Coordinates of C-alpha atoms and ligand atoms in Angstrom, one line a residue:
X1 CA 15.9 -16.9 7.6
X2 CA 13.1 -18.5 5.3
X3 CA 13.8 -19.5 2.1
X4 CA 12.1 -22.9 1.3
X5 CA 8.1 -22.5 0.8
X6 CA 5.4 -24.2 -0.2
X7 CA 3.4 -24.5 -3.4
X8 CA 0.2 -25.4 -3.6
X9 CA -0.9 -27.8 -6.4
X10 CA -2.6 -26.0 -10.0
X11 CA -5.2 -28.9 -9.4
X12 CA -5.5 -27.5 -5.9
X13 CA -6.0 -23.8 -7.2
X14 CA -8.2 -24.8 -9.8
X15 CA -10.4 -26.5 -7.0
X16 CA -10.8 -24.0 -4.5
X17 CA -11.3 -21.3 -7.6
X18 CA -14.3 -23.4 -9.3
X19 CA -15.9 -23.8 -5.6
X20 CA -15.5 -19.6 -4.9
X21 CA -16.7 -19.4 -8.7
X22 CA -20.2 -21.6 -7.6
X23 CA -20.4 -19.5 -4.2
X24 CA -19.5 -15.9 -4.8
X25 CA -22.6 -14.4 -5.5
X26 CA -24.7 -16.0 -2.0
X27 CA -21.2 -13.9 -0.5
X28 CA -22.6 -11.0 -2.3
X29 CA -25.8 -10.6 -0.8
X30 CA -24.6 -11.3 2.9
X31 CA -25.6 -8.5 5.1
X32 CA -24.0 -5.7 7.2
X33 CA -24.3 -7.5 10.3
X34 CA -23.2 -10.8 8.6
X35 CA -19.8 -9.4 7.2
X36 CA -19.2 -7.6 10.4
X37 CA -19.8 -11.0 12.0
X38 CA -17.1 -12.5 10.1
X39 CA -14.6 -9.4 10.6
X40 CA -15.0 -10.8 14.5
X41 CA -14.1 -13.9 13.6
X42 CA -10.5 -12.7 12.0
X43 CA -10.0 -10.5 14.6
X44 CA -10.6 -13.4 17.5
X45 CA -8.4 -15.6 15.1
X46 CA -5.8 -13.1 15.0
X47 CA -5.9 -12.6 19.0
X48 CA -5.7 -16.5 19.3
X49 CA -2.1 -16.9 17.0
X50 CA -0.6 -13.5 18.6
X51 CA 2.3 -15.7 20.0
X52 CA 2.9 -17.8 16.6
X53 CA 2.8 -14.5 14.8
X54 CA 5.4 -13.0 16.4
X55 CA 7.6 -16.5 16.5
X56 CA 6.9 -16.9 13.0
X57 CA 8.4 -13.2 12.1
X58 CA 11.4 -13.6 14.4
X59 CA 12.1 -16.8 12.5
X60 CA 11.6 -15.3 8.8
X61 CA 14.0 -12.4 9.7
X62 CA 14.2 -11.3 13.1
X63 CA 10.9 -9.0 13.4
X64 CA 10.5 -8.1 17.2
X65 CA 7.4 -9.1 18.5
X66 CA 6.7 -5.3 19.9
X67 CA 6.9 -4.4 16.2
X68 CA 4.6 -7.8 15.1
X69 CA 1.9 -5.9 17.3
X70 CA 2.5 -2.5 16.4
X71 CA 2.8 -2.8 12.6
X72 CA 1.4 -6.1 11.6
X73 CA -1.3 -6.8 14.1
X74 CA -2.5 -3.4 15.0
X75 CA -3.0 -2.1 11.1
X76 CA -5.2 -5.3 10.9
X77 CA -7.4 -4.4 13.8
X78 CA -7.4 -0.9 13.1
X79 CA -9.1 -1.9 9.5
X80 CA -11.6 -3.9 11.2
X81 CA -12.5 -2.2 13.5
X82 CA -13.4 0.9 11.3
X83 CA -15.0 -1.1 8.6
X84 CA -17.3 -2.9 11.0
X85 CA -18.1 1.1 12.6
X86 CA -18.9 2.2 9.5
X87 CA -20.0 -1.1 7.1
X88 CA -23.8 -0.4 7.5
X89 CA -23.3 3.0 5.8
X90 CA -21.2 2.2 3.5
X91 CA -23.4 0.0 2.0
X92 CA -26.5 1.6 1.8
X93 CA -27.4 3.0 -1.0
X94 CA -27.2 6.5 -1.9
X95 CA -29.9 8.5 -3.4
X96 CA -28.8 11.6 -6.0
X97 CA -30.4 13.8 -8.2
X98 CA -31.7 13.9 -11.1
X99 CA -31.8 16.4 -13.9
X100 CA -35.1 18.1 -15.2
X101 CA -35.3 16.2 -18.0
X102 CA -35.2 13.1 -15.7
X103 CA -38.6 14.2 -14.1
X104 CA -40.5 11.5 -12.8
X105 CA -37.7 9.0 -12.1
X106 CA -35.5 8.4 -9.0
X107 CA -31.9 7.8 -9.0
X108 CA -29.5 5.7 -6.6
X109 CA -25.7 3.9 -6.1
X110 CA -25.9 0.7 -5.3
X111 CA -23.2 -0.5 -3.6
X112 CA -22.5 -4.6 -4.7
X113 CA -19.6 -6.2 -4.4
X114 CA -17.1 -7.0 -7.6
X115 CA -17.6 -10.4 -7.1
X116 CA -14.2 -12.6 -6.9
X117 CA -11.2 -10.9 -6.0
X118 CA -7.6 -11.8 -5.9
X119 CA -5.0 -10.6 -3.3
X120 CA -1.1 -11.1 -4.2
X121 CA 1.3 -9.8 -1.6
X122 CA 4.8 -8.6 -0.3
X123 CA 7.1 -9.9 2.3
X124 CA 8.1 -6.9 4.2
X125 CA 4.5 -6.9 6.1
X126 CA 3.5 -10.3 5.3
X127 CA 0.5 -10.3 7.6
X128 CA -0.6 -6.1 7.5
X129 CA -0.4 -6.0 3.5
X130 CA -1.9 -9.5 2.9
X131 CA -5.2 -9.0 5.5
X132 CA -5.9 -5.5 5.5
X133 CA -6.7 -5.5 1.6
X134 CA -8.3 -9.0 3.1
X135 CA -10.7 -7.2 5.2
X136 CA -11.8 -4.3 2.9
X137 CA -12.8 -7.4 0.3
X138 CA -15.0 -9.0 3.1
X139 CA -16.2 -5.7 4.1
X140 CA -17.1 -5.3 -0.2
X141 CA -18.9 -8.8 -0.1
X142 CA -16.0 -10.6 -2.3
X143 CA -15.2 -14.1 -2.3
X144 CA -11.0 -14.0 -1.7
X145 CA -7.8 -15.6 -2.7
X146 CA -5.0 -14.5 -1.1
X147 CA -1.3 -15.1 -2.2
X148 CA 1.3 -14.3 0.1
X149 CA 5.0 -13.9 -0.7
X150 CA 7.0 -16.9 -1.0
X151 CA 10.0 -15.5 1.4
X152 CA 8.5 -15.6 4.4
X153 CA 6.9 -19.1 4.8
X154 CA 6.9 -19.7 8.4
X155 CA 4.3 -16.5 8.9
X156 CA 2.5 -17.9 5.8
X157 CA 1.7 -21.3 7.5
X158 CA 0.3 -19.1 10.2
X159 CA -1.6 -17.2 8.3
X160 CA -3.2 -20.2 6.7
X161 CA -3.7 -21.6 9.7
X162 CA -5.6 -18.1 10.7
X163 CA -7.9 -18.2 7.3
X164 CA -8.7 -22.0 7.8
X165 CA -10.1 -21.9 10.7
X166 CA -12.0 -18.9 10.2
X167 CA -13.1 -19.1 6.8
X168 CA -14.2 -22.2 4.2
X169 CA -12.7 -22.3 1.4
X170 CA -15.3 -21.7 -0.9
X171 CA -15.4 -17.9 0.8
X172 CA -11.4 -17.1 1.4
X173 CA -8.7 -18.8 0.7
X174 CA -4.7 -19.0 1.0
X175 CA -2.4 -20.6 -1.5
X176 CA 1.3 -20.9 -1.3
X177 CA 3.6 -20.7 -4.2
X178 CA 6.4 -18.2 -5.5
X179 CA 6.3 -16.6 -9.0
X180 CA 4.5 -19.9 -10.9
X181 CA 1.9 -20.1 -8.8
X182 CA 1.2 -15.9 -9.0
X183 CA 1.3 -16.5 -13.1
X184 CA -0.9 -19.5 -12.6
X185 CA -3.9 -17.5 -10.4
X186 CA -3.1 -14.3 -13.0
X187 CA -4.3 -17.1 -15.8
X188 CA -7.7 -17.4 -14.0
X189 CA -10.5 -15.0 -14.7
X190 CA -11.1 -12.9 -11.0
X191 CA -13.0 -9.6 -11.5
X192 CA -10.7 -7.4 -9.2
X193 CA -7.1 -8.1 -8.2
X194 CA -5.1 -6.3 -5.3
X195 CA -1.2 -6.4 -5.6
X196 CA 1.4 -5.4 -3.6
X197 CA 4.9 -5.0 -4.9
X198 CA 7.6 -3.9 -7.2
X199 CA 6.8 -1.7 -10.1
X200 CA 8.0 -4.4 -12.4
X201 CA 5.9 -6.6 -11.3
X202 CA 2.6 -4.6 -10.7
X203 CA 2.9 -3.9 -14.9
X204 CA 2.9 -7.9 -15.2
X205 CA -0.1 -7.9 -13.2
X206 CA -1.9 -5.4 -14.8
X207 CA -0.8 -7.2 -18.5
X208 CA -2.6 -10.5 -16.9
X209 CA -5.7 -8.4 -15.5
X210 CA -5.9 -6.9 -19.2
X211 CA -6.7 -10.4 -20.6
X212 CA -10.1 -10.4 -18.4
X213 CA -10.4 -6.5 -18.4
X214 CA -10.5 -7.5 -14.4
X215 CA -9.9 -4.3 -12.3
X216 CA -6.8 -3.4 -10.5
X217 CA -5.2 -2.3 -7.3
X218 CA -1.5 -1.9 -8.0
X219 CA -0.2 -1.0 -5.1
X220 CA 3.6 -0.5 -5.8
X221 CA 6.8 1.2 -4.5
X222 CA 9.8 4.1 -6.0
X223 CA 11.4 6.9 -4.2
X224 CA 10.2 8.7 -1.8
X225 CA 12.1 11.7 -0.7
X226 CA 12.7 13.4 2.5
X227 CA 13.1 16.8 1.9
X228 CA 14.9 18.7 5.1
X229 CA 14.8 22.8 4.6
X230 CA 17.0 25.6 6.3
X231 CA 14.4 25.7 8.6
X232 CA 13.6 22.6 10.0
X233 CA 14.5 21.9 13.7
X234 CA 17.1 19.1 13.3
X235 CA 16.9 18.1 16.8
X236 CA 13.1 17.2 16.7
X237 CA 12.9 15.6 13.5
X238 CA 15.4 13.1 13.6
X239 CA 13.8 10.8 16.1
X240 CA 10.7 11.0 12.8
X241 CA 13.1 10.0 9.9
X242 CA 15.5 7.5 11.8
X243 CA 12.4 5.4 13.3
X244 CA 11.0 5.7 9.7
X245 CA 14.2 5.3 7.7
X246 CA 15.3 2.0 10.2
X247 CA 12.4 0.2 10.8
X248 CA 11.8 -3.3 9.6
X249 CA 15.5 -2.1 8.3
X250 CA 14.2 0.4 6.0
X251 CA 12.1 -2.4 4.4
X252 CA 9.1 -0.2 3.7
X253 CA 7.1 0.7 0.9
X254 CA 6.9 4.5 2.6
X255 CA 10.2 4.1 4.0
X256 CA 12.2 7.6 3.6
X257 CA 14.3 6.4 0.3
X258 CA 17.1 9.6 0.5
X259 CA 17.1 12.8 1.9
X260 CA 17.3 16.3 0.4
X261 CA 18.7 18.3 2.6
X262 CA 19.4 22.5 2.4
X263 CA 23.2 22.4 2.4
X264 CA 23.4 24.4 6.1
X265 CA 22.0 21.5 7.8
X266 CA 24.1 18.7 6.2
X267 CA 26.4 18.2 8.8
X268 CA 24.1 18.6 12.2
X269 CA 21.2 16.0 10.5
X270 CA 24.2 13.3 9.5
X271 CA 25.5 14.0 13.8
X272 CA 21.9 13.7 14.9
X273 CA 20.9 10.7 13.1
X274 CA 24.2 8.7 14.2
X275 CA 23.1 9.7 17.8
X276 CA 19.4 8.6 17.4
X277 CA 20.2 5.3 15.3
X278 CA 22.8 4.4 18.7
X279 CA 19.3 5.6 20.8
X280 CA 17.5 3.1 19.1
X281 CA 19.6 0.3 18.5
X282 CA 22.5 0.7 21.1
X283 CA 26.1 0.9 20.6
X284 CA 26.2 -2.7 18.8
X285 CA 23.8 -2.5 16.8
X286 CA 23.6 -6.3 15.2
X287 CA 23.6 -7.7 19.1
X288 CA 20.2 -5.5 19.0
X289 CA 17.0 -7.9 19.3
X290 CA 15.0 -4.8 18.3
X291 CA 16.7 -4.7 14.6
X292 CA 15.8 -6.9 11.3
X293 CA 17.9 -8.5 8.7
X294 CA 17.2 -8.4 5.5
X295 CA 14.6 -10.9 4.5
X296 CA 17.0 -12.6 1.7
X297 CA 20.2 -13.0 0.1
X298 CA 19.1 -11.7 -3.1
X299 CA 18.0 -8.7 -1.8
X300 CA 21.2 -8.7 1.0
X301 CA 23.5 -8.9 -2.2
X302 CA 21.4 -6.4 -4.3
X303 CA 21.7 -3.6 -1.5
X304 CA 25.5 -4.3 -1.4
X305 CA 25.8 -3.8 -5.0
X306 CA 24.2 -0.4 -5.3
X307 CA 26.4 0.6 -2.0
X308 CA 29.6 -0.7 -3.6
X309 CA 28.6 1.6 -6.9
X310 CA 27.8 4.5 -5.1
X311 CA 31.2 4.2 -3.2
X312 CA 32.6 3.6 -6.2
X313 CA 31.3 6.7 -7.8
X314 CA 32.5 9.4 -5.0
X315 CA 29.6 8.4 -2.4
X316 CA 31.3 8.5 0.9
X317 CA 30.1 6.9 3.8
X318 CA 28.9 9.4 6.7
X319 CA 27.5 6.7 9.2
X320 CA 27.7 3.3 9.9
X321 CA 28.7 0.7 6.5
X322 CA 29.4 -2.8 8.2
X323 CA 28.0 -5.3 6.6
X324 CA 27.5 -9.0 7.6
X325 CA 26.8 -11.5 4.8
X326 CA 26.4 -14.8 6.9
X327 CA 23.6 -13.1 8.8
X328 CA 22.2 -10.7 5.6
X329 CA 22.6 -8.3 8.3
X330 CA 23.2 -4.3 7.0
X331 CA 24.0 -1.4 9.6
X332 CA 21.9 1.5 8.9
X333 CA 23.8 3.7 7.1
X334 CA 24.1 7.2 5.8
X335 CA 25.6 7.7 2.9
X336 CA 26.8 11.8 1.6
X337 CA 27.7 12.8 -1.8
X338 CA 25.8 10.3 -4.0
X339 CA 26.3 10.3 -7.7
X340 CA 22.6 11.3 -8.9
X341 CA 23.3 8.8 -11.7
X342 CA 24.7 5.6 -9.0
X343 CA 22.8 3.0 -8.3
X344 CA 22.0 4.2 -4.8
X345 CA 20.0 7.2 -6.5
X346 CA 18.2 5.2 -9.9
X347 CA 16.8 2.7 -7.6
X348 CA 14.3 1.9 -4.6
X349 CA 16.4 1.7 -1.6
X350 CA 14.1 -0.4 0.1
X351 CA 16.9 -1.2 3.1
X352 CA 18.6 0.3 5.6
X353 CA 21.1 2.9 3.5
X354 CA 20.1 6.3 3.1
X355 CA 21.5 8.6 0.9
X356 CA 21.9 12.3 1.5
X357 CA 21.6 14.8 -1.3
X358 CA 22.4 18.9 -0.5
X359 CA 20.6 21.2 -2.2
X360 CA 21.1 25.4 -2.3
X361 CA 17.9 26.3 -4.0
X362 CA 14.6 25.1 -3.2
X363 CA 13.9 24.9 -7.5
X364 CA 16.9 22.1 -7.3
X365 CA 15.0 19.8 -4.9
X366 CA 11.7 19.6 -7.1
X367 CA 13.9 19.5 -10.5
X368 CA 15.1 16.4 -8.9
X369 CA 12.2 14.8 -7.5
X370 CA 10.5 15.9 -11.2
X371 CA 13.2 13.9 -13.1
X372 CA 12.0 10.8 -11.3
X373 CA 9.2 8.4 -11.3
X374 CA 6.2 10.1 -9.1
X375 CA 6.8 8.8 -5.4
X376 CA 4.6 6.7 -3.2
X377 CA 4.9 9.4 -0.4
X378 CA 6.5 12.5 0.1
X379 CA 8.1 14.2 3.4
X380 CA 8.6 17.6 3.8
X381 CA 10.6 18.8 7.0
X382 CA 10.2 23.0 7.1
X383 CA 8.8 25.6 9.4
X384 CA 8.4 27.8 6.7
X385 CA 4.9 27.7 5.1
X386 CA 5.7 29.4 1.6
X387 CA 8.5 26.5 1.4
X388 CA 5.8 23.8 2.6
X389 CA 3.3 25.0 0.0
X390 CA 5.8 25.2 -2.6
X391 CA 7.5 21.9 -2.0
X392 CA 3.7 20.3 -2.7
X393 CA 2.5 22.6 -5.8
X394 CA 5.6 21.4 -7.7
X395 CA 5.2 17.9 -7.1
X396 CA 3.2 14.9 -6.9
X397 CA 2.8 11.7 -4.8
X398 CA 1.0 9.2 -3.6
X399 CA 0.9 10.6 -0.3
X400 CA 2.4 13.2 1.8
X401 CA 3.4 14.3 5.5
X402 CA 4.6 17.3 6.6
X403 CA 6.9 17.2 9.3
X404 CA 6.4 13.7 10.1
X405 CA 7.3 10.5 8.1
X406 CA 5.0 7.2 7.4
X407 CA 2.3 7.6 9.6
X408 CA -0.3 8.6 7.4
X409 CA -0.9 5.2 6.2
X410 CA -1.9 4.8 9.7
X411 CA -5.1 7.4 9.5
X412 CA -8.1 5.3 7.8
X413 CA -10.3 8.4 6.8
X414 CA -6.8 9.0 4.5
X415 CA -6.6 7.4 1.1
X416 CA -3.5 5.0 1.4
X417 CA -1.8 4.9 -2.0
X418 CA 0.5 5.7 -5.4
X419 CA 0.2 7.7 -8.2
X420 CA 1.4 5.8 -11.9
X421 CA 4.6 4.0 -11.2
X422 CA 4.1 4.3 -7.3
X423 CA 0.5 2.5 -7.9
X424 CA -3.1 3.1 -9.3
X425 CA -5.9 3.0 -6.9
X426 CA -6.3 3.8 -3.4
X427 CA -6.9 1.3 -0.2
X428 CA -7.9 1.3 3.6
X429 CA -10.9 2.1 5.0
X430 CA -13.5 3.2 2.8
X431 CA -11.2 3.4 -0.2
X432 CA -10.4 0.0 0.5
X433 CA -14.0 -1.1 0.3
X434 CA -15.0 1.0 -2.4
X435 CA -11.9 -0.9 -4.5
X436 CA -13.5 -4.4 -3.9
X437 CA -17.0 -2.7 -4.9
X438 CA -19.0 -1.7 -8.2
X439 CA -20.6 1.4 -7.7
X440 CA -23.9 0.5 -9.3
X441 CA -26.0 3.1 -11.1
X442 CA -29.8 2.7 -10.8
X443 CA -32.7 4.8 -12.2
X444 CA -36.2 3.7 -11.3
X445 CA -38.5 5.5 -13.8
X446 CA -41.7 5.9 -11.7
X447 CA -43.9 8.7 -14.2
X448 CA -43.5 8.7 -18.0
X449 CA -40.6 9.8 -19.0
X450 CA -39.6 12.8 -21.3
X451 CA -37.8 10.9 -23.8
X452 CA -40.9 9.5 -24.7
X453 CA -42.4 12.9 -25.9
X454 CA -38.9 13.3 -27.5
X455 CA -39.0 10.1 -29.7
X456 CA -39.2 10.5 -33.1
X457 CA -41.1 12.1 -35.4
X458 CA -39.0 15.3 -35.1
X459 CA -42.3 17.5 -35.2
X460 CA -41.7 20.7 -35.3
X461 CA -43.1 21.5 -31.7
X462 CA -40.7 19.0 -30.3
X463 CA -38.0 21.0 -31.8
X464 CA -39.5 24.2 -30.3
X465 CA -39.5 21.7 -27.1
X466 CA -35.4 20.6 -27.7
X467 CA -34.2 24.5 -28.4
X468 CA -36.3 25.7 -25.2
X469 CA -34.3 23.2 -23.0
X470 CA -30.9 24.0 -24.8
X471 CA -31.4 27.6 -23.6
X472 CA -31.3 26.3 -19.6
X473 CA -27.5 25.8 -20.3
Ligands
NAD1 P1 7.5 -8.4 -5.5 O1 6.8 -7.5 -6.5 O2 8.8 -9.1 -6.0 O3 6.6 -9.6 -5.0 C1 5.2 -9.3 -4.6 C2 4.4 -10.5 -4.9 O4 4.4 -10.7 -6.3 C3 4.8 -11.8 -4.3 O5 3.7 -12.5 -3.7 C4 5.5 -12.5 -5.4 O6 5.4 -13.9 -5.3 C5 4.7 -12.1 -6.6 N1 5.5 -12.1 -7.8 C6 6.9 -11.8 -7.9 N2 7.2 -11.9 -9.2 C7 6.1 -12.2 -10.0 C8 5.9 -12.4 -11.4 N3 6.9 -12.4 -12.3 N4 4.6 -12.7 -11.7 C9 3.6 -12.8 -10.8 N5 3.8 -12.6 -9.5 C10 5.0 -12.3 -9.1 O7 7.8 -7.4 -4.3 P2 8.5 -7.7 -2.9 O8 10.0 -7.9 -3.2 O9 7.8 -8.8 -2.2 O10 8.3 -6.3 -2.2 C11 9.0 -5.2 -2.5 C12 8.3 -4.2 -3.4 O11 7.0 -4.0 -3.0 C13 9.0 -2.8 -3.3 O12 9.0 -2.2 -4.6 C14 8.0 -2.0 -2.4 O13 8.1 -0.6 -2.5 C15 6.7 -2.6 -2.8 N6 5.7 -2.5 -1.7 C16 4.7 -1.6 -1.9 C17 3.8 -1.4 -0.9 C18 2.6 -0.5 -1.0 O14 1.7 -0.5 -0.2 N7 2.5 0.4 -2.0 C19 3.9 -2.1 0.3 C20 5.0 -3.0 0.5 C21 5.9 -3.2 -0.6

């Protein structure tokens, strides 16, 4: 398990920041077919350290290198991929209209780039949520600074390694360092940041970025609920929450935090789900190589707290429970009649325990989700399309699927994102590049204009001229 890191100098920061200050704008008039060129070169890099990747993630906490493909390496390529399709139109600029008044003049977005950006990221996807912001701000024309989390340093050197060879410092960069060196590059004056993380720590962010009036992606975490209905075919749907819920040991942003579940289906969902987690993971689950641990004591101790309280409070366990500090290592575990007021239920999850709530009355389930902090994503599990459309109308969230869980941060034509506490902004694909980008107004006044006619003296025939326009609205 990683704990020591790295920290690159202030001196060292200051260095690389002054060269990308004296270079950002020759970044911002590269090309299309330049930018795509160097999206290649990432995605050749990334091909080349496939092998350290995945050693690197076993080592920080036991990631299986199917999963380093699947979920680190795959998101990356994905991005690239569809930002190099689509780059040459994205960038072009885009004629509108104009009004009558506006006669004789053209009008046009231009697409430019923000300028320097700063990227500060999580450990639970420390190469997906790091690069794929990464490659949205090459895509936008930015120069980059990229900060990963501090916990999992052995894939860190390897994604230095990645952005060294492919990229000069002046252009992107990585530095190392835990919560000084984040305060140290939120000192520095960057014209966009893109975090990922806690809630806490996305209002620090946005405090710093306030100093500079630099513009924000917050992407952050909270609750997200899986509502189950009366109608909802147990059978098919747990294979969607378990694989969701148990992943990277629940460590997920979009992870499915508890489930609400229509009181008739309590007992059949908590039976299926131990049957698919023993699918998955086999009868001993920590001999499994195809199951995390949790990436740190801190947060190994922190998820053993709010179990204990929950227990504490009346929570009983339904499945699974055993704990193993020595290894940070947590079963996954369903947990049934949760205090709404225990730990368990006030705070992100973000590990392998899952709370299950009943419900009798549909109004109960969005009374609940209401009371909280608007969610990253929501899941609705119903056949029933009045329920479906109900379920959404009285909520909101960051994102949403319907009989499914998580994937939709996998579709690039879908914003990917939070609402308020969950996050502000939106990313991948063309959200993504649009983040890193100023949409530029330009008119081009080609004819004299009408607000020269207009300027004063208020004759009396330009006011006949005023109150004839007024009447087109
Ligand atoms: P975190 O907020 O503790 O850390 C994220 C980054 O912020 C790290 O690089 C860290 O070094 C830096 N940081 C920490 N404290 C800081 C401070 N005081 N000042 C400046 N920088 C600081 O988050 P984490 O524990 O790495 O990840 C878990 C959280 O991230 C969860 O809340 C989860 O929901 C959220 N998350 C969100 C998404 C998303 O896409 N919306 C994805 C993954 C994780």
């Amino acid at each position: 398990m990683a704990t020591q890191f790295n920290e690159t100098k202030i001196s060292v920061i200051e260095g690389i920041y002054a060269q990308q200050k004296s270079h950002y704008l020759a970044i911002g008039k590269t090309t299309a077919s330049e930018r795509i060129q160097k999206l290649t070169r990432l995605r050749d890099t990334i091909f080349t350290f496939r092998k350290e990747l995945q050693d690197a993630m076993w080592k920080d906490y036991r990631k299986p290198a199917a999963e380093v493909d699947l979920t680190e390496i795959y998101p990356v390529l994905q991005e690239i991929k569809f930002a190099s399709k689509h780059l040459k139109r994205w960038m072009k600029p885009k004629r509108v209209a104009r009004p009558i008044t506006m006669i004789g003049s053209s009008s046009w977005i231009q697409y430019e780039p923000k300028g320097m950006s700063l990227i500060i990221a999580p450990w639970n996807y420390p190469m997906q949520l790091l690069f794929a912001p990464l490659v949205s701000a090459i895509a936008a024309g930015n120069t980059v600074i990229l900060k990963p989390s501090e916990f999992t340093s052995h894939t860190v050197a390897i994604l230095k390694s990645i952005v060294s060879e492919t990229f000069e410092e002046k252009e992107i960069a990585v530095v190392e360092g835990g919560v000084e060196v984040s305060t140290a590059l939120l000192n520095l004056k960057f014209n966009h940041i893109f975090f990922t993380g806690a809630p806490d720590i996305g209002k620090i962010v946005m405090a710093a970025a306030s100093k500079h009036l630099a513009s924000v992606t917050l992407e952050l975490g909270g609750k997200s609920p899986t509502i189950i209905d009366q109608t909802a075919n147990i059978k098919a749907i747990v294979p969607r929450i378990a694989w969701a819920k148990f992943v990277n040991a629940g460590q997920i942003c979009i992870a499915p935090d508890y489930a609400i579940i229509h009181e008739s289906k309590k007992e059949e969902f908590i039976q299926s789900m131990g049957q698919q987690i023993t699918k998955h993971y086999g009868e001993d689950i920590m001999k499994s190589s195809d199951y995390l641990r949790i990436i740190s004591s801190k947060h190994f101790l922190r998820l053993k707290g709010y179990l204990e309280n929950s227990l504490e409070q009346g929570g009983k366990i339904a499945y699974g429970g055993t704990l193993y500090e020595p290894e940070n290592y947590i079963e996954p575990t369903l947990v049934e009649n949760v205090p709404l007021d225990s730990d368990l239920m006030k705070y992100e999850v973000f590990g392998p325990i899952f709370p299950v709530i009943t419900y009798k009355d549909r109004k109960e389930v969005v009374d609940l989700i209401n009371s909280k902090e608007k969610p990253l994503a929501l899941y609705i599990y119903s056949q029933n399309k009045k329920n479906i459309k109900y379920f959404i109308e009285n909520t909101s969230a960051g994102g949403t699927c319907i009989n499914m869980s998580a994937v939709h941060v996998g579709n690039p034509n879908l914003p990917f994102g939070g609402i308020n506490n969950s996050g502000i902004g939106k990313s991948r694909g063309h959200y993504g590049f649009l983040e890193f980008t100023n949409e530029r107004s330009v008119l081009h006044q080609k004819l004299p204009s009408a607000i020269e006619f207009m300027a004063p003296p208020y004759t009396k025939l330009k006011q006949r001229l005023v109150d004839i326009t007024l009447k087109y609205f």
